[in-house]
Coordinates of C-alpha atoms and ligand atoms in Angstrom, one line a residue:
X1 CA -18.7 -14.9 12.9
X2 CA -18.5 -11.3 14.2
X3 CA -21.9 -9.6 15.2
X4 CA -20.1 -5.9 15.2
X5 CA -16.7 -4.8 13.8
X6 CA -15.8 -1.2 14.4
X7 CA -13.7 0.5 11.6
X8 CA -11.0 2.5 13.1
X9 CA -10.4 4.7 9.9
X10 CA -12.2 7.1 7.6
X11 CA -12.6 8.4 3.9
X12 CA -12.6 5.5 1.2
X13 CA -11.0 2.8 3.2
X14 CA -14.3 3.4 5.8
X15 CA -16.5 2.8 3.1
X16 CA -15.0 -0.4 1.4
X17 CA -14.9 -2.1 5.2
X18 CA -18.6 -0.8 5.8
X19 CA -20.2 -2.3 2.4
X20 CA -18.6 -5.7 3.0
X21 CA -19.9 -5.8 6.3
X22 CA -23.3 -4.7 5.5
X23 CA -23.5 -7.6 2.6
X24 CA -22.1 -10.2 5.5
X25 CA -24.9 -9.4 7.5
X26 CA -22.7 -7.9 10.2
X27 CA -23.3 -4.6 12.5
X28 CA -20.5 -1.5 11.8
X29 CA -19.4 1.3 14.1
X30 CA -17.9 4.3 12.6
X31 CA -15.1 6.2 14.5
X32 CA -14.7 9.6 13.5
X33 CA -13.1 13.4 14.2
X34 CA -14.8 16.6 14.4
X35 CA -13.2 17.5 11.2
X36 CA -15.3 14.2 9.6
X37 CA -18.9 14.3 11.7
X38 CA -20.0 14.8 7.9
X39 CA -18.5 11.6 6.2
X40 CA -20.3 9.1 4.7
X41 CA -18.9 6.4 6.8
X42 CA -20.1 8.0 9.5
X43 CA -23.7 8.0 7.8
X44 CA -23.6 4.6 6.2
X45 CA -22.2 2.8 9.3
X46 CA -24.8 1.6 11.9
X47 CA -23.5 3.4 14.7
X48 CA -20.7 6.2 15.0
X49 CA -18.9 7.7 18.0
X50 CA -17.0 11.0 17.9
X51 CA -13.4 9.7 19.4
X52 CA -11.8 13.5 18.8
X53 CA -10.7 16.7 17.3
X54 CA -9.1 16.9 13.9
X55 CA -5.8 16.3 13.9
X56 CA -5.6 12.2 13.7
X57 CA -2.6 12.7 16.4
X58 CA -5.7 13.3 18.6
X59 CA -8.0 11.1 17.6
X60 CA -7.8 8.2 14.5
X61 CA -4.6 7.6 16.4
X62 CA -5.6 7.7 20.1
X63 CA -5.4 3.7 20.6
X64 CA -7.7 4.9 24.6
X65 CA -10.4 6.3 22.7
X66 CA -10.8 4.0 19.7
X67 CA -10.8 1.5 22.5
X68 CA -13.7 3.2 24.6
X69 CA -15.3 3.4 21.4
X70 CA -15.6 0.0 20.5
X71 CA -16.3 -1.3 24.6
X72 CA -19.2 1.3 24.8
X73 CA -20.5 0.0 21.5
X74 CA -20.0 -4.1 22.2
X75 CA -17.8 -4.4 19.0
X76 CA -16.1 -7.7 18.8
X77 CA -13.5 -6.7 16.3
X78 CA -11.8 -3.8 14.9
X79 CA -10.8 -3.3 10.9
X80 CA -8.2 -0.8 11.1
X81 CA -7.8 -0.1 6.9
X82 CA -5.0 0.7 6.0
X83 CA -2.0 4.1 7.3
X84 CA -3.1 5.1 11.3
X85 CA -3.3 2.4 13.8
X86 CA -3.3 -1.0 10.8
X87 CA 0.6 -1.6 11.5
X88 CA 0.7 -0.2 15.0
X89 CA 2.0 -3.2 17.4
X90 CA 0.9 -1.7 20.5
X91 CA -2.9 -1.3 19.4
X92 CA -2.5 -4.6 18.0
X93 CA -1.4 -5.9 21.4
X94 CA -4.3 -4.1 23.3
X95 CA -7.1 -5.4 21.5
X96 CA -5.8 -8.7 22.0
X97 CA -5.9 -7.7 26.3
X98 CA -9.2 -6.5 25.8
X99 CA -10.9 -9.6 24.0
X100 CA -11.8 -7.3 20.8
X101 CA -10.3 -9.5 17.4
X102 CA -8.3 -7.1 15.2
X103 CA -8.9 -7.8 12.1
X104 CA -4.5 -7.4 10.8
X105 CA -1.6 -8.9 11.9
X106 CA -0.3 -9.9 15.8
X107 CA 1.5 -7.3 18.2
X108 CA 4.5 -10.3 17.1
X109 CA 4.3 -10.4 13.4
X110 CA 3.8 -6.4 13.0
X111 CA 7.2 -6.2 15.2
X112 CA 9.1 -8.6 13.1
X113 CA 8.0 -7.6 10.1
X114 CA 8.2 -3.7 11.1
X115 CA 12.2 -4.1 11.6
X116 CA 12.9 -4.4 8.1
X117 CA 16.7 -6.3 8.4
X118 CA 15.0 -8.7 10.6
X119 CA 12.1 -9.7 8.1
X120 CA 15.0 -9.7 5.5
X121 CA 17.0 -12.3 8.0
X122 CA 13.9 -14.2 8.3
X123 CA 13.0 -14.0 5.0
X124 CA 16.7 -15.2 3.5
X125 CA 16.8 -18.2 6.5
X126 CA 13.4 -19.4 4.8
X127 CA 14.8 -19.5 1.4
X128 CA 13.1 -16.4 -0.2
X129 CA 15.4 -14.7 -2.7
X130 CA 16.8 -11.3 -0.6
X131 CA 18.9 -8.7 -2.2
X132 CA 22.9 -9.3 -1.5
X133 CA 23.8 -7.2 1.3
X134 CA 24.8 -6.6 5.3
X135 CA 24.2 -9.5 7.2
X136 CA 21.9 -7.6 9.6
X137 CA 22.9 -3.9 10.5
X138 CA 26.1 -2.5 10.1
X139 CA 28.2 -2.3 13.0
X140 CA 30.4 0.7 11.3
X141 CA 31.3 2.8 8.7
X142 CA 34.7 1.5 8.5
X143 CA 32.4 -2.3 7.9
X144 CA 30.2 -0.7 5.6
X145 CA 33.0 0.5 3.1
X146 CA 35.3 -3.0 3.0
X147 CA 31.5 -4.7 2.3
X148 CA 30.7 -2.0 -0.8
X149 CA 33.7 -3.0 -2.0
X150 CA 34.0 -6.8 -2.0
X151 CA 30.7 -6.4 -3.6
X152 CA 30.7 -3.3 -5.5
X153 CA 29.4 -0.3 -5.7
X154 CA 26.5 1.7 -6.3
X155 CA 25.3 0.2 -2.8
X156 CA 22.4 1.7 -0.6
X157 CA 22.0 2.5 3.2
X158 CA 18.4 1.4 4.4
X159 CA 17.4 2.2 7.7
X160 CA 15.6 -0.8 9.8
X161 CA 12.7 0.8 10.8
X162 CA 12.2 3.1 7.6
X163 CA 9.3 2.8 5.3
X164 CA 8.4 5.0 2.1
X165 CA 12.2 6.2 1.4
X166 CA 13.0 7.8 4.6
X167 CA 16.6 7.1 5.7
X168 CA 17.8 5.7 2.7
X169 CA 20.6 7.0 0.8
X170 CA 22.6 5.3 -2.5
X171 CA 26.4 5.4 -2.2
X172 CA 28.6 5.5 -5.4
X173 CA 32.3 5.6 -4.1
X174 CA 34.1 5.5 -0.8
X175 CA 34.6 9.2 -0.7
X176 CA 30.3 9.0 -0.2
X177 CA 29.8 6.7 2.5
X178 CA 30.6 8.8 5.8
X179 CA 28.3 11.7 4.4
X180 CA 25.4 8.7 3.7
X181 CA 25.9 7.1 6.5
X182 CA 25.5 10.2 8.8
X183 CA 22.4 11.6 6.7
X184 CA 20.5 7.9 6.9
X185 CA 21.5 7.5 10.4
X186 CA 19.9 11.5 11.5
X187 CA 16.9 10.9 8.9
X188 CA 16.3 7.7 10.4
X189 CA 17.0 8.4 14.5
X190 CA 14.5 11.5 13.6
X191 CA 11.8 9.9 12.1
X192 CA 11.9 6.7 13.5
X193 CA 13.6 6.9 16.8
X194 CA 16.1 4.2 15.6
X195 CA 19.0 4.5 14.1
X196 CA 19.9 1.0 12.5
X197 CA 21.1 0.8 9.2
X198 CA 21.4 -2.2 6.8
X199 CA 23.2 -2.3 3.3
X200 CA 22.2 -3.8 -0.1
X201 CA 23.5 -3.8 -3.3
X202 CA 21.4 -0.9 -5.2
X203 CA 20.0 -2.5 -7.9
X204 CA 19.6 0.2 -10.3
X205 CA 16.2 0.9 -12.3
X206 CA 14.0 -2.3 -10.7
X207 CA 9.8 -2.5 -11.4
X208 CA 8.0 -2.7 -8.4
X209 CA 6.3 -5.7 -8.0
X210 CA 4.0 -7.0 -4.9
X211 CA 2.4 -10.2 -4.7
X212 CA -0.5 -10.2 -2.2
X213 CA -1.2 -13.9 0.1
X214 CA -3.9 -14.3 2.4
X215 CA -3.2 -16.9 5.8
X216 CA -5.2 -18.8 7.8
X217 CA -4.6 -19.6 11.9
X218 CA -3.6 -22.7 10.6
X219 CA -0.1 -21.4 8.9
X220 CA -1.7 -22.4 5.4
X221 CA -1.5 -19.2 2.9
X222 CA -2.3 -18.9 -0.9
X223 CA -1.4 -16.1 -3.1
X224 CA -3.7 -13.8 -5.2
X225 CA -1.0 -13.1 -7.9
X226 CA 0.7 -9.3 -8.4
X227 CA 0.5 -6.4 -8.5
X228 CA 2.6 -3.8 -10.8
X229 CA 3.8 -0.6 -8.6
X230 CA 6.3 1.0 -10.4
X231 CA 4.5 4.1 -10.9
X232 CA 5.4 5.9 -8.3
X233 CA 6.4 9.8 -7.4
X234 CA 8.4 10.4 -4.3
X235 CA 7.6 6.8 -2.9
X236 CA 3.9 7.7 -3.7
X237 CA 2.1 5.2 -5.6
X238 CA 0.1 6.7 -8.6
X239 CA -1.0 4.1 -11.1
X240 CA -1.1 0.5 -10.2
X241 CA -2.0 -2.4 -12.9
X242 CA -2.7 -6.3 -12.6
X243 CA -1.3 -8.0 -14.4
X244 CA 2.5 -7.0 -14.5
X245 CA 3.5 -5.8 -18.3
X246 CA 6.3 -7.3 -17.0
X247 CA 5.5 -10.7 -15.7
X248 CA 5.2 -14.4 -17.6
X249 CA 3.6 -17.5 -16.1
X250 CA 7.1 -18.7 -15.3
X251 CA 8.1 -15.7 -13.2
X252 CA 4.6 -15.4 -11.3
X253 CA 4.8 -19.0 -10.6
X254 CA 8.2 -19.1 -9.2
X255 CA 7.1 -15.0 -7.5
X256 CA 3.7 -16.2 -6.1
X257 CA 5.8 -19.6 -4.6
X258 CA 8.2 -17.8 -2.9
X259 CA 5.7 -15.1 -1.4
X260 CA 3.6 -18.3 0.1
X261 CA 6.3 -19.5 1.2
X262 CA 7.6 -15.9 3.0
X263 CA 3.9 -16.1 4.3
X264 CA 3.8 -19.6 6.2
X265 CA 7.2 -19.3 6.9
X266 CA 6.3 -17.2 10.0
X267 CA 2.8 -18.8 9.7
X268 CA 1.2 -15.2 8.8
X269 CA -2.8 -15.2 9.4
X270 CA -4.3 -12.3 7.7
X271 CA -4.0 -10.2 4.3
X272 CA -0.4 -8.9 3.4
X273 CA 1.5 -7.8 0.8
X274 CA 4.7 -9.5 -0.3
X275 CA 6.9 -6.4 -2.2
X276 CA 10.0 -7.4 -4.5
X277 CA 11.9 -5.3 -6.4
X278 CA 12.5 -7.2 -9.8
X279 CA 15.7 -6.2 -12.0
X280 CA 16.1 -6.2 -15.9
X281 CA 17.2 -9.6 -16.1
X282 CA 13.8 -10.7 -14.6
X283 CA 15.1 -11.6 -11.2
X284 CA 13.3 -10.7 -8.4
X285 CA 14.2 -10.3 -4.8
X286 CA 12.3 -9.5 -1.2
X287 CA 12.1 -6.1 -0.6
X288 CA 9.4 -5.3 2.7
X289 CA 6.1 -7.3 3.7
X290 CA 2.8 -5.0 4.7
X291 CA 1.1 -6.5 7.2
X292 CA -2.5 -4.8 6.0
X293 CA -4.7 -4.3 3.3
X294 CA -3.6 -1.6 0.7
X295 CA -4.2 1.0 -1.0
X296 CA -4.5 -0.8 -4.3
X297 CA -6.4 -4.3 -3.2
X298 CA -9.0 -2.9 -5.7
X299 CA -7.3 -4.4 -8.9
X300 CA -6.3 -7.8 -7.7
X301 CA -10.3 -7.9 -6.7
X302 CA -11.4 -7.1 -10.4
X303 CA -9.5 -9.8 -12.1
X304 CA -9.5 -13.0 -9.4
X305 CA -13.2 -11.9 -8.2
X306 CA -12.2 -11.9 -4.9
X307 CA -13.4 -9.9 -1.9
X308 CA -10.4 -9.5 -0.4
X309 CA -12.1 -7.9 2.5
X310 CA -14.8 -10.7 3.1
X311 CA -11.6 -13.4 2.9
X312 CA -10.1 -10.9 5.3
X313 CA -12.9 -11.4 7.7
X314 CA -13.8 -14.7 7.3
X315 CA -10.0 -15.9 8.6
X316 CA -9.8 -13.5 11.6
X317 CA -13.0 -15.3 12.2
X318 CA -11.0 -18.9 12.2
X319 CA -11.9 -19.6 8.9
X320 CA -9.5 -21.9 6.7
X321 CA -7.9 -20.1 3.4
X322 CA -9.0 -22.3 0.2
X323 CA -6.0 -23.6 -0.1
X324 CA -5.4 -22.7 -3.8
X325 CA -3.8 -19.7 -5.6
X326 CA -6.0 -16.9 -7.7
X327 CA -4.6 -16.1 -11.4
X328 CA -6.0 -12.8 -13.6
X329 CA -8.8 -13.5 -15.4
X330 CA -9.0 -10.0 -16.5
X331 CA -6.5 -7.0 -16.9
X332 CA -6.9 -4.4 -14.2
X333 CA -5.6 -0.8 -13.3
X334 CA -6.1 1.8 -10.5
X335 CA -5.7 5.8 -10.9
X336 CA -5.3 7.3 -7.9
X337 CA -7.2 10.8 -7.6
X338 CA -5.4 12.6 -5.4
X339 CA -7.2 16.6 -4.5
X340 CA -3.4 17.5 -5.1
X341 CA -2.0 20.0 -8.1
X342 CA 0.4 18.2 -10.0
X343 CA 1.5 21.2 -12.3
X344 CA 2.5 22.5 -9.0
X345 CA 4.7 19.4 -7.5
X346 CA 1.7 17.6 -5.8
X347 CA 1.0 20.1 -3.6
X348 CA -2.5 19.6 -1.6
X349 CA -5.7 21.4 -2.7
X350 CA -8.5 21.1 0.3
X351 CA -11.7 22.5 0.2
X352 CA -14.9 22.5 -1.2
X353 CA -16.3 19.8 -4.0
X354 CA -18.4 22.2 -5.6
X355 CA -19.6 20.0 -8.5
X356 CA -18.9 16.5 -9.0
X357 CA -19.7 13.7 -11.8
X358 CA -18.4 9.9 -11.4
X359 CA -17.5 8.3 -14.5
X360 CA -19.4 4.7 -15.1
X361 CA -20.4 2.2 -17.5
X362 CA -18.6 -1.8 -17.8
X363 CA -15.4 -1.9 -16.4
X364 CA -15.6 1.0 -14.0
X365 CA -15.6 0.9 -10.3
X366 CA -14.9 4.2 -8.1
X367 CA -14.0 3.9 -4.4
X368 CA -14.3 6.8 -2.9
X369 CA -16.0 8.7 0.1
X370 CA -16.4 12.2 -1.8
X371 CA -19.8 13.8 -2.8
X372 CA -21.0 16.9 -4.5
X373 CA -20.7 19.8 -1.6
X374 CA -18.2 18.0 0.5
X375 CA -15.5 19.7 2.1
X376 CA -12.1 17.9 2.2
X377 CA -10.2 18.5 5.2
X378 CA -6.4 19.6 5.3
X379 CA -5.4 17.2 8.0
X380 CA -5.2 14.1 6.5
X381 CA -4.3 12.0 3.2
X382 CA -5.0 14.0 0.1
X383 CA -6.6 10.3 -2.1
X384 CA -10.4 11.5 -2.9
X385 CA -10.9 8.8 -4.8
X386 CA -9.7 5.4 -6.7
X387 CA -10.8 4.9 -10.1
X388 CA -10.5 1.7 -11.0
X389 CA -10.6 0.2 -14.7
X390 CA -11.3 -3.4 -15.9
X391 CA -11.5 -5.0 -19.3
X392 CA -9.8 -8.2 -21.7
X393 CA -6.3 -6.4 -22.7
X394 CA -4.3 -4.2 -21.2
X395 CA -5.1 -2.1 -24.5
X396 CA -8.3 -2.0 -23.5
X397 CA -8.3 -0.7 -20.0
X398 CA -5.5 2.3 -21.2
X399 CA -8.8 2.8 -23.6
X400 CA -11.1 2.7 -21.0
X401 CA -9.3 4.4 -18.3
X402 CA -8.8 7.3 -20.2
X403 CA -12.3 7.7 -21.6
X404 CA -13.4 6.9 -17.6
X405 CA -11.0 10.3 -16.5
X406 CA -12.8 12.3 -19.1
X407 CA -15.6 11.3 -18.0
X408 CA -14.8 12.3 -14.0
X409 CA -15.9 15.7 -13.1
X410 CA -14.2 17.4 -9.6
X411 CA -14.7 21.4 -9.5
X412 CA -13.7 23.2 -6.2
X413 CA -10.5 22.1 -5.8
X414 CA -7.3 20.6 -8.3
X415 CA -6.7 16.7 -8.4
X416 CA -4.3 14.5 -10.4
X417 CA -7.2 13.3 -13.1
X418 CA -5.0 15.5 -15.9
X419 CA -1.6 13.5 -14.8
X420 CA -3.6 10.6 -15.2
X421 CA -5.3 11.3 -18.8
X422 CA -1.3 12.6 -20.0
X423 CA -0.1 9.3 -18.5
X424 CA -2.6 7.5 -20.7
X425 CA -1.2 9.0 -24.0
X426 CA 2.3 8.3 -22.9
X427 CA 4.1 6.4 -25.0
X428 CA 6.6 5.3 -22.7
X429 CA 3.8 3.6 -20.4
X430 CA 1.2 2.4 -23.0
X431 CA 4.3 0.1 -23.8
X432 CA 4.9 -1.9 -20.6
X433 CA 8.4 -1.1 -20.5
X434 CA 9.1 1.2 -17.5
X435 CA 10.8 1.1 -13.9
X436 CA 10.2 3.0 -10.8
X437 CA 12.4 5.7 -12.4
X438 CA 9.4 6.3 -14.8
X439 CA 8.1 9.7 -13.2
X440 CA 11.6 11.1 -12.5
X441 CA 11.9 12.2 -16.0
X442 CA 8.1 13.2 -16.9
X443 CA 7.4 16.3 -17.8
X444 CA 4.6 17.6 -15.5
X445 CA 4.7 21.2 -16.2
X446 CA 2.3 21.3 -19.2
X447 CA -0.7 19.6 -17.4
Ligands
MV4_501 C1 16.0 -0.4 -3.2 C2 16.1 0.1 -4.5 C3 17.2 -0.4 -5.2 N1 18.1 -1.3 -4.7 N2 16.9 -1.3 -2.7 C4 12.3 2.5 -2.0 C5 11.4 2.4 -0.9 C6 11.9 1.4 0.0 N3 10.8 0.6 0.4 C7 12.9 0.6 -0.8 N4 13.1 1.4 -2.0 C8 14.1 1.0 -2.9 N5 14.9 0.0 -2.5 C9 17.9 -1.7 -3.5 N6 18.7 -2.6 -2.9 C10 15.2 1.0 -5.0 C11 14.2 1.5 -4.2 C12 13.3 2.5 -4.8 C13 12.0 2.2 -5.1 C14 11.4 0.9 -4.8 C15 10.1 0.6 -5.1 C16 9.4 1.6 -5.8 C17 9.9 2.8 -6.1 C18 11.2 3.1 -5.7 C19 11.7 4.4 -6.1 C20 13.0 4.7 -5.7 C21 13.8 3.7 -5.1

């Protein structure tokens, strides 16, 4: 086992790695800006080094200095979380050339699975379920239009190395493509630096559904069941829940199958995340795979009691997977607090914490970094905090959840707690039955 892992992120995630570490007996390093010398990961790990000023450009993203940081220290590993360096190839690759374990995917899966029409190829070759499309990218327009047509319109433009929306664009009609096509291809060249496109089918109104696996250095993988996404604003997750509304035993049987089998399929060692985008008539289809841990690992812990982390650890280490799937034994949901206004589209709301009171009691677990008097920084991600709700029902987690963000006190700055205790009267969600077109018609102005 590892004698010292350094953590090459900050806030929450920090935090999460750090206690798991701490209860596996095993030394942490803290990396951290100027703009964070007052985190608590910096206080709760056993050492911390300073690797730069604030913006992350500079330093949770400088692969040198994370590097220098974990040689002067004698880590054996690095944990990168999740966002920064967890899906970067390149810093993947040099830990590898400097004998430091990282603790996520290979330089080799992280590019394969990073190109999004080649993990579709590879996906579709291995018999997982992919959405009708281009076979690969498109080679022109003039290719794109006679392919929307033998298979219908509305189709969508996806570009191969986007992520989070960018460079995507739906197409209704021939008269739309050139326009689409131009737009995905600039969006995509700018952000990206590549300019491939793919097409699919749109499939209109799916739920968001991701089934996370864990792998072994054997090629053996189990899955952990799902995770429901669909609430989401501006490819911005919100609300997660465990289990789906929308899932049976059938359908996670046949899901959780084919996401083992997209798993040991390119023998993937590590925690990842399988997405699918599931249509109304239940079938379901590969969208992307994350090669980290997320954002939301929280709920599928709560209801298979399962440190995801620890499991994480323990087969970067060499350790075998059990060999057997995880089912819900509970009903699980996550609030994400973001220090965001939503009466004012989302917009970030940095500064002081001037008071603050954490909700508690059975069922309620807060991940989170924040403490009365500290000061959250512009540069980075605007999640303070994950509240995180167990119990027997669904029914009784919306119960919970929303007596939990009554209970959660943040004054100094404005955070999405009131979209969250709104969301919990709506009617539309405390039924099940919603897509990931749920938020483009709520009404956030009166919150
Ligand atoms: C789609 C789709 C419908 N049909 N692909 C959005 C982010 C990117 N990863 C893929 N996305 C979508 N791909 C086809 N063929 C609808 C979306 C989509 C979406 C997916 C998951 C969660 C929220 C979403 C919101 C809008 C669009």
């Amino acid at each position: 086992m590892f004698k010292k892992i350094l953590i090459a992120n900050r806030g929450e995630i920090a935090l999460r790695i750090i206690r798991t570490c701490k209860e596996m007996g095993i030394k942490t390093v803290a990396v951290y800006s100027t703009a964070d010398a007052e985190s608590l990961h910096v206080r709760f790990a056993d050492e911390a080094v300073n690797i730069g000023p604030a913006p992350s450009s500079e330093s949770y993203l400088k692969i040198p200095h994370i590097i220098s940081a974990a040689e002067i220290t004698n880590a054996d590993a690095i944990h990168p979380g999740y966002g920064f360096l967890s899906e970067n190839a390149e810093f993947s690759r040099v830990c590898d050339e400097y004998g430091i374990k990282f603790i996520g995917a290979s330089a080799d899966m992280i590019d394969r699975m990073g190109d999004k029409a080649t993990a579709k190829d590879t996906m579709k070759k291995a018999g997982v379920p992919t959405i009708p499309g281009s076979d690969g990218l498109l080679e022109s327009v003039e290719e794109g239009i006679k392919l929307a047509n033998e298979m219908k319109y509305p189709v969508i433009v996806k570009a191969t190395a986007g992520g989070g929306g960018r460079g995507m664009r739906i197409i209704h009609e021939d008269s739309g493509f050139q326009k689409a096509w131009d737009d995905a291809r600039q969006e995509s060249a700018a952000a990206f630096g590549n300019d491939g496109l793919y097409l699919e089918k749109f499939i209109e109104e799916p739920r968001h559904i991701e089934i996370q696996i864990i792998g072994d250095s054997k090629g053996k993988a189990c899955h952990l069941s799902e995770r429901d996404c669909s609430i989401q604003r501006r490819h911005q997750k919100l609300v997660e829940e465990t289990p789906s509304p929308a899932m049976t035993d059938e359908l996670r049987e046949r899901m959780g199958n084919a996401a083992v089998l997209a798993a040991e399929c390119i023998k993937y060692e590590g925690a990842g995340t399988v997405e699918f985008l599931v249509d109304k008539h239940g079938d379901f289809y590969f969208m992307e795979m994350n090669t980290r841990i997320q954002v939301e690992h929280p709920i599928t812990e709560e209801v298979t009691d399962f440190d995801l982390i620890k499991e994480q650890i323990k087969v970067a280490a060499g350790d075998p997977v059990s060999g057997v799937n995880y089912y819900p034994k509970l009903y699980a949901m996550e609030c994400r607090i973001n220090a965001e206004d939503p009466s004012h589209g989302f917009r970030p709301s940095p500064g002081k914490i001037t008071n603050l009171h954490l909700p508690g009691g059975r069922g309620i677990r807060v991940d989170s970094h924040v403490y009365a008097g500290y000061t959250i920084p512009p540069n980075y991600d605007s999640m303070i905090a994950k509240l995180i709700v167990s119990g027997q029902s669904r029914e009784e987690v919306l119960v919970r959840m929303k007596r939990a963000l009554q209970e959660f006190v943040i004054e100094g700055v404005k955070t999405t707690i009131p979209f969250h205790i709104k969301l919990m009267d709506d009617e539309g969600f405390k039924s099940g039955n919603f897509t990931t077109a749920f938020l483009d018609d709520f009404d956030f102005s009166s919150i």
